[in-house]
Amino acid sequence: MDSTRVLPEDVLADVLGRVAPRGLAASRCVCRAWRAVVDGHRLLQADRLPRSLAGFFVNYNELFYSDLFYRPSSSVDDYFTEYRMPRGNVCDHCNGLLLLYNRVLNPATGWRATFPEPSSRVATKHWSQDTDMYLVYDPAESPSHYEVFLIPRVPHKTRHQRMEEEESAAEWPPSPCSLNVFTSTTGRWTERTFIRDGEAAGTVADMQLDCRWMGRRHSVYWRGALYVHCENDFVMRISLSNSTYRVIKPPLCDGPELHLGQSDKGVYCAFLDAEYHLQVWILDESCAAGMDQWVIKHKSARQIPHQSYSCYQQANGGPWVMANTNNRYDEEDDIEVTDQQNSERNSDDEEDDIQVTDQQNSEWNSDDDEDGLCAQEAVVQSRDRHGGYVDILGFHPYREIVFLHISLSRGLAYHLSSSKLEDLGGICPKHYFDRYQQCFIKEAFPYTPCMMGEIPKSS
C-alpha cells in the first residue's frame, strides 16, 4: 500500500517540496497523484531553469570588461542592468552562472558571491604553475551550490629550459591526479584526488609538442562530469561522483585546435580547416570499457565566406547587438536601441530562437558582400588589422547550431541540419578600433539565463 495516499495534499506537497529539483522531476513521474501535486503547487519551477540562449559573453583583447553579443528582447535587456553586468573578464559559464577571477555572478537574478584565492596550488613535476579555472553548477541539483576547478597545464618547454629525462618520460596526466577545488558549501579550497580510468594520453614530453598558443581552453559540464580541453586536443573527463577521470583521444583531423562545447545531444567539438570548411563531431560514450570515441556529425561541403557577410534584414526584431559594456563603465555612454530592437520577444521560445529568411538562405556569394555593407561595417573592415578570417564563437547549447565570426565584422550562425548560414549582425564593440592597436576576440562563452538562486542578505 502506498502510505503517501493517506497524507493530505498540502502535507504531501510540503514533503515533495523538500526534494532537490532533479529528484522532484523524477518523483513527478511516479504516479498521476504525485504529478498533480507537483504541477498544482508549482513545485518544480522548470520555467526558472536555463533552457534558452540569450547571447555570448565575448572577451576582446585589451578590453577589461567582457562584452555581450545578444538577441535584443525585453526580458534579456532587463538582465543586464549596470548592477548585474560583470565587471571584468568572464572566465567560464555554466548553466546561467558566470565565473570571474574571484567571484561568481548570476545576471538573471543579481545573485553574486566571492571566493578566496587558493592558499596553495597543487605543484608536481608534471604540472605547470599556469592554471585555468572551470565552473561546475547544476541548478537542478542545487540552486546555490557551485564548484570551481583549477586545472594546471603541462609545463611549457623553452630553449632555455631542460627537463630531466625522468620527468619528461612520466605519464600524463598522472594518476592519482590532485586538483584544487573550491566548494561553495564549505567556502574553502580543498585538494581532491582523482584516479585515472584507462590509459594516459602520453608522456609529458608528448604533451609539450603542442606549442600552439591557446589563451583559453573551454570546458563542458554534462551529466555529472566535467570535460576539459587539454594539450594536443585531448579531453579530460572528470567524474565528480566517483572521483575518477579518463582521457579521451581527439578525432582524426588535420587542422588548428578544436573547439569544445555542449550542444543539443551532448559534448561536441568543431574546427575549421585552412580553407574554412567546418567539421563537427559528437562524443559517443556508449562504447564498452569506457572507449569513448568522436563520431563525425557534419562536414560542410562549401567554404565559409571569410570576407564580410551581407547585412541582410533579420527576422524577429532585428539583428543581434552589442551591449557595449566597456562604454557603460568607462564613459557612462548610453546604448542606443532602436524601436525595432525593443520589440518584445520571447527568449524561451526555441522555435523563434534563430530564424533564417529566404534571402539569407541564398547561395554564399562573397562577391556581393561589398554591395550589402553599411557605412559603419565598411569602417570596421578598413580598420580591422586581422581581417579576412573566420573563427568559432561556440555552440548553441539546445540546438545544433555553431556560431562563428568573420574577423571583427560579423557574427554568423551555421545550422548543422540544413547547412544554412545566418548573418546575426556586427560583433565589434563601439569605439574599439579608436582606442586600441591589437584588436581581436580572445574567447567567447554562451550565456543561458537561469532564474534559480537568491541574492545573499550580505549583498
Coordinates of C-alpha atoms in Angstrom, one line a residue:
M1 CA 0.0 0.0 0.0
D2 CA 1.2 3.5 -0.9
S3 CA 1.3 5.2 2.5
T4 CA 1.5 8.6 0.9
R5 CA -2.1 8.3 -0.2
V6 CA -3.3 8.9 3.4
L7 CA -1.5 12.2 3.6
P8 CA -3.4 15.4 2.9
E9 CA -2.4 17.1 -0.4
D10 CA -0.8 20.1 1.3
V11 CA 1.3 17.8 3.5
L12 CA 2.4 15.7 0.6
A13 CA 3.3 18.9 -1.3
D14 CA 5.4 20.1 1.7
V15 CA 7.2 16.8 1.7
L16 CA 7.9 16.8 -2.1
G17 CA 8.9 20.4 -1.9
R18 CA 11.9 19.5 0.2
V19 CA 13.3 17.3 -2.6
A20 CA 16.0 18.7 -4.9
P21 CA 14.7 19.7 -8.3
R22 CA 16.3 16.7 -10.1
G23 CA 14.7 14.3 -7.7
L24 CA 11.5 16.2 -7.8
A25 CA 11.3 15.8 -11.6
A26 CA 11.8 12.0 -11.1
S27 CA 9.1 12.0 -8.4
R28 CA 6.7 13.6 -10.8
C29 CA 6.8 10.5 -12.9
V30 CA 5.9 8.1 -10.1
C31 CA 2.1 8.3 -10.5
R32 CA -0.7 10.7 -11.5
A33 CA -1.4 11.8 -8.0
W34 CA 2.2 12.9 -7.4
R35 CA 2.3 14.6 -10.8
A36 CA -0.9 16.5 -9.9
V37 CA 0.6 17.7 -6.6
V38 CA 3.9 18.8 -8.2
D39 CA 2.2 20.7 -11.0
G40 CA -0.7 22.0 -9.0
H41 CA 1.6 23.6 -6.4
R42 CA 4.2 24.7 -9.0
L43 CA 7.0 22.8 -7.1
L44 CA 9.3 22.1 -9.9
Q45 CA 9.6 25.6 -11.3
A46 CA 11.0 24.3 -14.6
D47 CA 10.4 27.8 -16.1
R48 CA 13.3 29.1 -13.9
L49 CA 15.9 26.6 -15.2
P50 CA 18.2 27.5 -18.1
R51 CA 16.7 26.5 -21.4
S52 CA 17.3 29.3 -23.9
L53 CA 20.4 31.0 -25.4
A54 CA 20.4 34.8 -24.7
G55 CA 23.8 35.5 -26.4
F56 CA 27.6 35.3 -25.9
F57 CA 29.9 36.9 -23.5
V58 CA 32.9 37.8 -25.5
N59 CA 36.4 38.7 -24.3
Y60 CA 38.2 41.2 -26.5
N61 CA 41.9 41.8 -26.4
E62 CA 42.9 44.8 -24.3
L63 CA 39.3 45.4 -23.1
F64 CA 39.0 45.0 -19.4
Y65 CA 35.3 44.1 -19.4
S66 CA 33.6 41.2 -21.2
D67 CA 31.0 42.5 -23.8
L68 CA 27.7 40.9 -24.6
F69 CA 26.7 39.9 -28.1
Y70 CA 23.0 39.1 -27.8
R71 CA 19.5 38.9 -29.3
P72 CA 17.6 42.0 -28.1
S73 CA 14.4 41.4 -26.2
S74 CA 12.6 43.0 -23.3
S75 CA 13.4 40.1 -20.9
V76 CA 17.1 39.9 -21.8
D77 CA 17.6 43.6 -21.6
D78 CA 16.3 43.5 -18.1
Y79 CA 19.1 41.1 -17.0
F80 CA 21.8 43.5 -18.0
T81 CA 21.4 46.5 -15.8
E82 CA 24.6 48.2 -14.7
Y83 CA 24.5 46.3 -11.4
R84 CA 24.2 42.9 -13.0
M85 CA 26.8 43.2 -15.8
P86 CA 30.1 41.5 -14.9
R87 CA 32.9 43.9 -14.1
G88 CA 35.9 42.1 -15.5
N89 CA 36.5 39.3 -18.0
V90 CA 34.3 36.2 -17.8
C91 CA 36.5 33.1 -17.2
D92 CA 33.7 30.5 -17.6
H93 CA 30.0 29.9 -17.8
C94 CA 27.8 27.0 -16.6
N95 CA 24.0 26.9 -16.6
G96 CA 23.5 30.6 -16.2
L97 CA 26.3 31.3 -13.7
L98 CA 29.3 33.3 -14.7
L99 CA 32.8 32.7 -13.3
L100 CA 35.1 35.7 -13.0
Y101 CA 38.6 35.9 -11.4
N102 CA 37.4 35.7 -7.8
R103 CA 33.6 35.7 -7.9
V104 CA 30.5 34.2 -9.5
L105 CA 27.5 36.1 -10.8
N106 CA 24.0 35.3 -12.0
P107 CA 22.9 38.2 -14.2
A108 CA 19.4 37.0 -14.4
T109 CA 18.8 37.3 -10.6
G110 CA 21.6 39.6 -9.4
W111 CA 22.9 36.8 -7.2
R112 CA 26.7 37.0 -6.7
A113 CA 29.3 35.7 -4.3
T114 CA 33.1 35.9 -3.9
F115 CA 35.6 33.2 -3.2
P116 CA 39.2 33.4 -1.9
E117 CA 42.3 32.6 -3.8
P118 CA 43.7 29.2 -3.1
S119 CA 46.2 29.3 -0.3
S120 CA 48.4 26.9 -2.2
R121 CA 48.4 25.4 -5.6
V122 CA 49.0 21.7 -6.4
A123 CA 52.6 21.6 -7.6
T124 CA 54.1 18.5 -9.0
K125 CA 56.9 17.8 -11.5
H126 CA 54.3 17.3 -14.2
W127 CA 52.1 20.4 -13.8
S128 CA 52.8 24.0 -14.7
Q129 CA 52.0 26.9 -12.4
D130 CA 49.8 28.2 -15.2
T131 CA 46.2 27.1 -14.4
D132 CA 42.7 27.5 -15.9
M133 CA 39.6 27.9 -13.8
Y134 CA 36.4 26.0 -14.7
L135 CA 33.0 26.3 -13.2
V136 CA 30.6 23.5 -12.3
Y137 CA 27.0 24.5 -11.5
D138 CA 23.8 22.4 -11.7
P139 CA 20.7 24.4 -10.7
A140 CA 18.5 21.2 -10.9
E141 CA 20.6 19.7 -8.2
S142 CA 21.1 22.8 -6.0
P143 CA 20.3 26.4 -6.9
S144 CA 23.1 27.8 -4.7
H145 CA 25.9 25.2 -4.8
Y146 CA 28.8 25.5 -7.2
E147 CA 32.4 24.3 -7.5
V148 CA 35.5 25.9 -9.2
F149 CA 38.2 23.6 -10.5
L150 CA 41.8 24.6 -11.1
I151 CA 43.3 22.6 -13.9
P152 CA 47.1 23.1 -14.3
R153 CA 48.7 22.9 -17.7
V154 CA 51.7 20.9 -18.8
P155 CA 54.9 22.9 -18.3
H156 CA 55.9 24.7 -21.4
K157 CA 59.3 23.7 -22.7
T158 CA 61.6 26.5 -23.9
R159 CA 65.0 26.7 -25.4
H160 CA 66.4 27.8 -22.0
Q161 CA 64.7 25.1 -20.0
R162 CA 65.6 21.4 -20.0
M163 CA 63.6 18.8 -18.1
E164 CA 65.1 15.8 -16.5
E165 CA 64.7 12.7 -18.7
E166 CA 62.7 11.0 -15.9
E167 CA 60.3 13.9 -15.7
S168 CA 59.7 14.2 -19.4
A169 CA 59.1 10.4 -19.7
A170 CA 56.4 10.5 -16.9
E171 CA 52.8 9.7 -17.9
W172 CA 50.4 12.5 -18.5
P173 CA 48.0 13.1 -16.8
P174 CA 49.5 11.5 -13.7
S175 CA 47.5 9.0 -11.6
P176 CA 46.5 9.8 -8.9
C177 CA 45.8 13.3 -10.1
S178 CA 45.5 16.0 -7.4
L179 CA 43.4 19.2 -8.2
N180 CA 42.5 22.2 -6.2
V181 CA 38.7 22.6 -6.0
F182 CA 36.6 25.3 -4.3
T183 CA 33.3 24.2 -2.9
S184 CA 30.6 26.8 -2.1
T185 CA 29.1 24.7 0.7
T186 CA 32.3 24.8 2.7
G187 CA 33.6 28.1 1.4
R188 CA 37.1 26.6 1.2
W189 CA 39.6 25.3 -1.3
T190 CA 40.5 21.6 -0.9
E191 CA 42.8 19.2 -2.7
R192 CA 40.9 16.4 -4.3
T193 CA 42.4 13.3 -5.8
F194 CA 41.1 11.6 -9.0
I195 CA 42.2 8.2 -10.2
R196 CA 42.7 7.5 -13.9
D197 CA 40.4 5.1 -15.6
G198 CA 42.1 3.7 -18.7
E199 CA 45.3 4.7 -20.5
A200 CA 47.2 8.0 -20.2
A201 CA 47.3 10.5 -23.1
G202 CA 51.0 10.0 -23.4
T203 CA 54.1 11.4 -21.7
V204 CA 54.9 14.9 -20.5
A205 CA 57.3 15.2 -23.5
D206 CA 54.5 14.2 -25.9
M207 CA 52.2 16.9 -24.5
Q208 CA 55.0 19.5 -24.8
L209 CA 54.9 19.0 -28.5
D210 CA 51.8 21.1 -28.6
C211 CA 53.3 24.6 -28.9
R212 CA 50.1 26.3 -30.2
W213 CA 49.1 29.5 -28.4
M214 CA 45.8 28.9 -26.7
G215 CA 44.7 31.7 -24.4
R216 CA 41.7 29.7 -23.2
R217 CA 40.7 26.1 -23.4
H218 CA 36.9 25.5 -23.0
S219 CA 35.1 23.0 -20.8
V220 CA 31.7 21.3 -20.7
Y221 CA 29.7 20.2 -17.7
W222 CA 27.4 17.4 -18.9
R223 CA 25.5 14.8 -16.8
G224 CA 27.7 15.0 -13.7
A225 CA 31.1 15.1 -15.5
L226 CA 33.5 17.9 -16.3
Y227 CA 35.1 17.7 -19.8
V228 CA 38.2 19.8 -20.1
H229 CA 40.1 20.6 -23.3
C230 CA 43.8 19.8 -22.8
E231 CA 47.1 19.8 -24.7
N232 CA 47.2 18.1 -28.1
D233 CA 43.3 18.3 -28.2
F234 CA 42.9 15.5 -25.7
V235 CA 39.9 15.8 -23.4
M236 CA 40.0 15.0 -19.7
R237 CA 36.6 13.7 -18.5
I238 CA 36.4 14.2 -14.7
S239 CA 33.7 12.2 -13.0
L240 CA 32.5 14.1 -9.8
S241 CA 30.5 11.2 -8.4
N242 CA 33.3 8.6 -8.0
S243 CA 36.5 10.8 -8.2
T244 CA 37.8 9.2 -11.3
Y245 CA 38.9 10.6 -14.7
R246 CA 39.7 9.3 -18.1
V247 CA 41.4 10.6 -21.2
I248 CA 39.5 10.9 -24.5
K249 CA 41.6 10.9 -27.7
P250 CA 40.9 13.7 -30.2
P251 CA 39.2 12.9 -33.6
L252 CA 41.3 12.4 -36.6
C253 CA 41.6 15.8 -38.2
D254 CA 44.3 17.9 -39.8
G255 CA 43.8 21.5 -38.8
P256 CA 44.1 24.0 -36.0
E257 CA 42.9 23.4 -32.4
L258 CA 39.5 22.0 -31.7
H259 CA 36.7 24.0 -30.1
L260 CA 35.0 22.0 -27.3
G261 CA 31.4 22.8 -26.4
Q262 CA 27.9 21.5 -25.5
S263 CA 25.1 21.3 -27.9
D264 CA 21.7 19.5 -28.3
K265 CA 22.7 15.9 -27.7
G266 CA 25.8 16.2 -25.5
V267 CA 29.5 17.0 -25.9
Y268 CA 30.6 18.3 -29.3
C269 CA 33.8 19.6 -30.9
A270 CA 34.4 21.5 -34.1
F271 CA 37.2 23.0 -36.1
L272 CA 37.7 25.0 -39.3
D273 CA 40.4 23.8 -41.8
A274 CA 42.7 26.1 -43.7
E275 CA 40.0 26.6 -46.4
Y276 CA 37.3 27.3 -43.9
H277 CA 35.3 24.1 -44.2
L278 CA 33.6 23.4 -40.9
Q279 CA 33.7 19.9 -39.3
V280 CA 31.8 18.9 -36.2
W281 CA 32.0 15.7 -34.1
I282 CA 29.8 14.4 -31.3
L283 CA 31.2 12.3 -28.4
D284 CA 29.8 8.8 -28.3
E285 CA 30.2 7.4 -24.7
S286 CA 28.1 4.2 -25.3
C287 CA 31.1 2.1 -26.2
A288 CA 32.2 -0.7 -23.8
A289 CA 35.0 -0.4 -21.3
G290 CA 34.9 3.4 -21.5
M291 CA 36.3 3.6 -25.0
D292 CA 34.8 6.9 -25.9
Q293 CA 35.1 8.0 -29.5
W294 CA 34.2 11.0 -31.6
V295 CA 31.7 10.5 -34.4
I296 CA 31.5 12.8 -37.3
K297 CA 28.4 14.9 -37.2
H298 CA 28.7 17.3 -40.0
K299 CA 31.2 18.4 -42.7
S300 CA 30.4 21.5 -44.7
A301 CA 30.6 21.0 -48.5
R302 CA 31.2 24.7 -49.1
Q303 CA 33.7 27.1 -47.8
I304 CA 32.6 29.5 -45.1
P305 CA 32.9 33.0 -46.6
H306 CA 35.8 34.8 -44.9
Q307 CA 35.0 38.2 -46.3
S308 CA 32.3 40.2 -44.6
Y309 CA 28.9 38.6 -45.0
S310 CA 26.0 40.7 -46.4
C311 CA 23.9 42.8 -44.0
Y312 CA 20.6 41.1 -44.6
Q313 CA 17.4 42.2 -42.9
Q314 CA 16.8 39.9 -40.0
A315 CA 13.7 38.2 -38.8
N316 CA 12.1 38.7 -35.4
G317 CA 13.1 42.0 -34.1
G318 CA 16.3 42.8 -35.9
P319 CA 20.0 41.6 -35.8
W320 CA 21.9 40.8 -32.7
V321 CA 23.5 43.8 -31.0
M322 CA 26.5 44.6 -28.8
A323 CA 25.8 45.7 -25.2
N324 CA 29.0 47.9 -25.3
T325 CA 29.7 47.2 -21.7
N326 CA 33.1 49.0 -21.7
N327 CA 31.4 52.2 -22.8
R328 CA 28.9 51.9 -19.9
Y329 CA 31.6 51.6 -17.3
D330 CA 34.4 53.7 -18.8
E331 CA 32.4 56.6 -20.3
E332 CA 28.9 56.2 -19.0
D333 CA 27.8 56.2 -22.6
D334 CA 24.2 55.3 -23.1
I335 CA 23.4 52.4 -25.5
E336 CA 21.2 53.4 -28.4
V337 CA 18.5 50.9 -29.1
T338 CA 16.0 51.2 -31.9
D339 CA 12.3 50.7 -31.5
Q340 CA 12.6 47.6 -33.6
Q341 CA 15.2 46.2 -31.3
N342 CA 12.9 47.0 -28.3
S343 CA 10.1 44.9 -29.7
E344 CA 9.1 42.2 -27.3
R345 CA 10.4 38.7 -28.0
N346 CA 10.0 35.5 -26.0
S347 CA 13.6 34.4 -25.3
D348 CA 12.3 31.0 -24.1
D349 CA 10.7 30.2 -27.4
E350 CA 13.2 27.9 -29.1
E351 CA 11.3 27.8 -32.3
D352 CA 11.8 31.5 -32.8
D353 CA 15.3 31.5 -31.3
I354 CA 17.0 31.8 -34.7
Q355 CA 15.2 32.0 -38.0
V356 CA 16.7 32.3 -41.4
T357 CA 14.9 34.2 -44.2
D358 CA 14.8 33.1 -47.8
Q359 CA 17.3 35.9 -48.6
Q360 CA 19.7 34.6 -46.0
N361 CA 19.4 31.1 -47.5
S362 CA 20.6 32.2 -50.8
E363 CA 24.0 31.0 -52.1
W364 CA 27.0 32.3 -50.3
N365 CA 28.5 34.8 -52.8
S366 CA 31.4 36.7 -51.3
D367 CA 31.5 38.9 -54.5
D368 CA 28.2 40.5 -53.5
D369 CA 29.3 41.3 -49.9
E370 CA 30.6 44.7 -50.6
D371 CA 27.3 45.9 -52.0
G372 CA 25.5 44.9 -48.8
L373 CA 27.8 46.6 -46.4
C374 CA 26.6 49.6 -44.5
A375 CA 28.9 52.5 -43.9
Q376 CA 29.7 51.5 -40.3
E377 CA 30.6 48.0 -41.5
A378 CA 32.9 49.4 -44.1
V379 CA 34.8 51.4 -41.5
V380 CA 35.2 48.3 -39.3
Q381 CA 36.6 46.4 -42.2
S382 CA 39.1 49.1 -43.1
R383 CA 40.3 49.3 -39.6
D384 CA 40.4 45.6 -38.9
R385 CA 44.0 44.6 -39.0
H386 CA 43.1 40.9 -38.7
G387 CA 40.5 40.9 -41.5
G388 CA 39.7 38.0 -43.7
Y389 CA 39.5 35.1 -41.3
V390 CA 36.7 33.0 -39.8
D391 CA 36.7 31.6 -36.2
I392 CA 34.4 29.8 -33.9
L393 CA 32.4 31.5 -31.1
G394 CA 30.7 28.5 -29.7
F395 CA 27.8 26.1 -29.8
H396 CA 24.1 26.6 -29.2
P397 CA 23.5 24.5 -26.1
Y398 CA 20.0 23.4 -27.1
R399 CA 20.1 23.3 -30.8
E400 CA 22.6 22.0 -33.3
I401 CA 24.0 25.4 -34.4
V402 CA 27.6 26.5 -34.5
F403 CA 28.3 30.3 -34.0
L404 CA 31.1 31.8 -36.0
H405 CA 32.5 35.3 -36.5
I406 CA 34.2 36.9 -39.5
S407 CA 37.2 38.8 -38.1
L408 CA 35.6 41.6 -36.0
S409 CA 33.0 42.3 -38.6
R410 CA 30.0 39.9 -38.4
G411 CA 28.6 37.2 -36.2
L412 CA 27.2 34.1 -38.0
A413 CA 25.0 31.1 -37.1
Y414 CA 25.6 27.9 -39.0
H415 CA 22.7 25.4 -38.8
L416 CA 24.1 21.8 -39.0
S417 CA 20.8 20.3 -40.1
S418 CA 20.4 22.5 -43.2
S419 CA 23.9 23.9 -43.8
K420 CA 22.3 27.3 -43.7
L421 CA 24.3 30.3 -42.7
E422 CA 22.7 33.3 -41.0
D423 CA 24.1 36.7 -40.5
L424 CA 23.5 37.9 -36.9
G425 CA 25.0 41.4 -37.0
G426 CA 28.1 43.4 -36.2
I427 CA 30.3 42.0 -33.5
C428 CA 32.7 44.9 -33.0
P429 CA 32.3 46.9 -29.8
K430 CA 31.8 50.6 -30.1
H431 CA 35.0 52.7 -30.4
Y432 CA 37.1 49.6 -30.1
F433 CA 39.4 50.4 -33.1
D434 CA 39.6 54.0 -32.0
R435 CA 41.4 53.2 -28.7
Y436 CA 43.5 50.0 -29.2
Q437 CA 46.0 48.6 -31.7
Q438 CA 45.7 44.8 -31.2
C439 CA 42.0 44.2 -31.7
F440 CA 40.7 40.7 -31.8
I441 CA 38.4 38.2 -30.0
K442 CA 40.2 36.1 -27.4
E443 CA 37.3 33.8 -26.3
A444 CA 33.5 33.6 -26.0
F445 CA 31.1 31.9 -23.7
P446 CA 27.4 31.1 -24.5
Y447 CA 25.0 32.6 -21.9
T448 CA 21.8 30.7 -20.8
P449 CA 19.8 32.7 -18.3
C450 CA 18.8 30.9 -15.1
M451 CA 16.3 32.3 -12.6
M452 CA 17.4 29.9 -9.8
G453 CA 19.3 31.2 -6.8
E454 CA 18.8 34.0 -4.4
I455 CA 20.6 37.2 -3.6
P456 CA 22.5 36.8 -0.3
K457 CA 21.5 39.1 2.5
S458 CA 25.0 40.4 2.7
S459 CA 25.0 41.7 -0.9

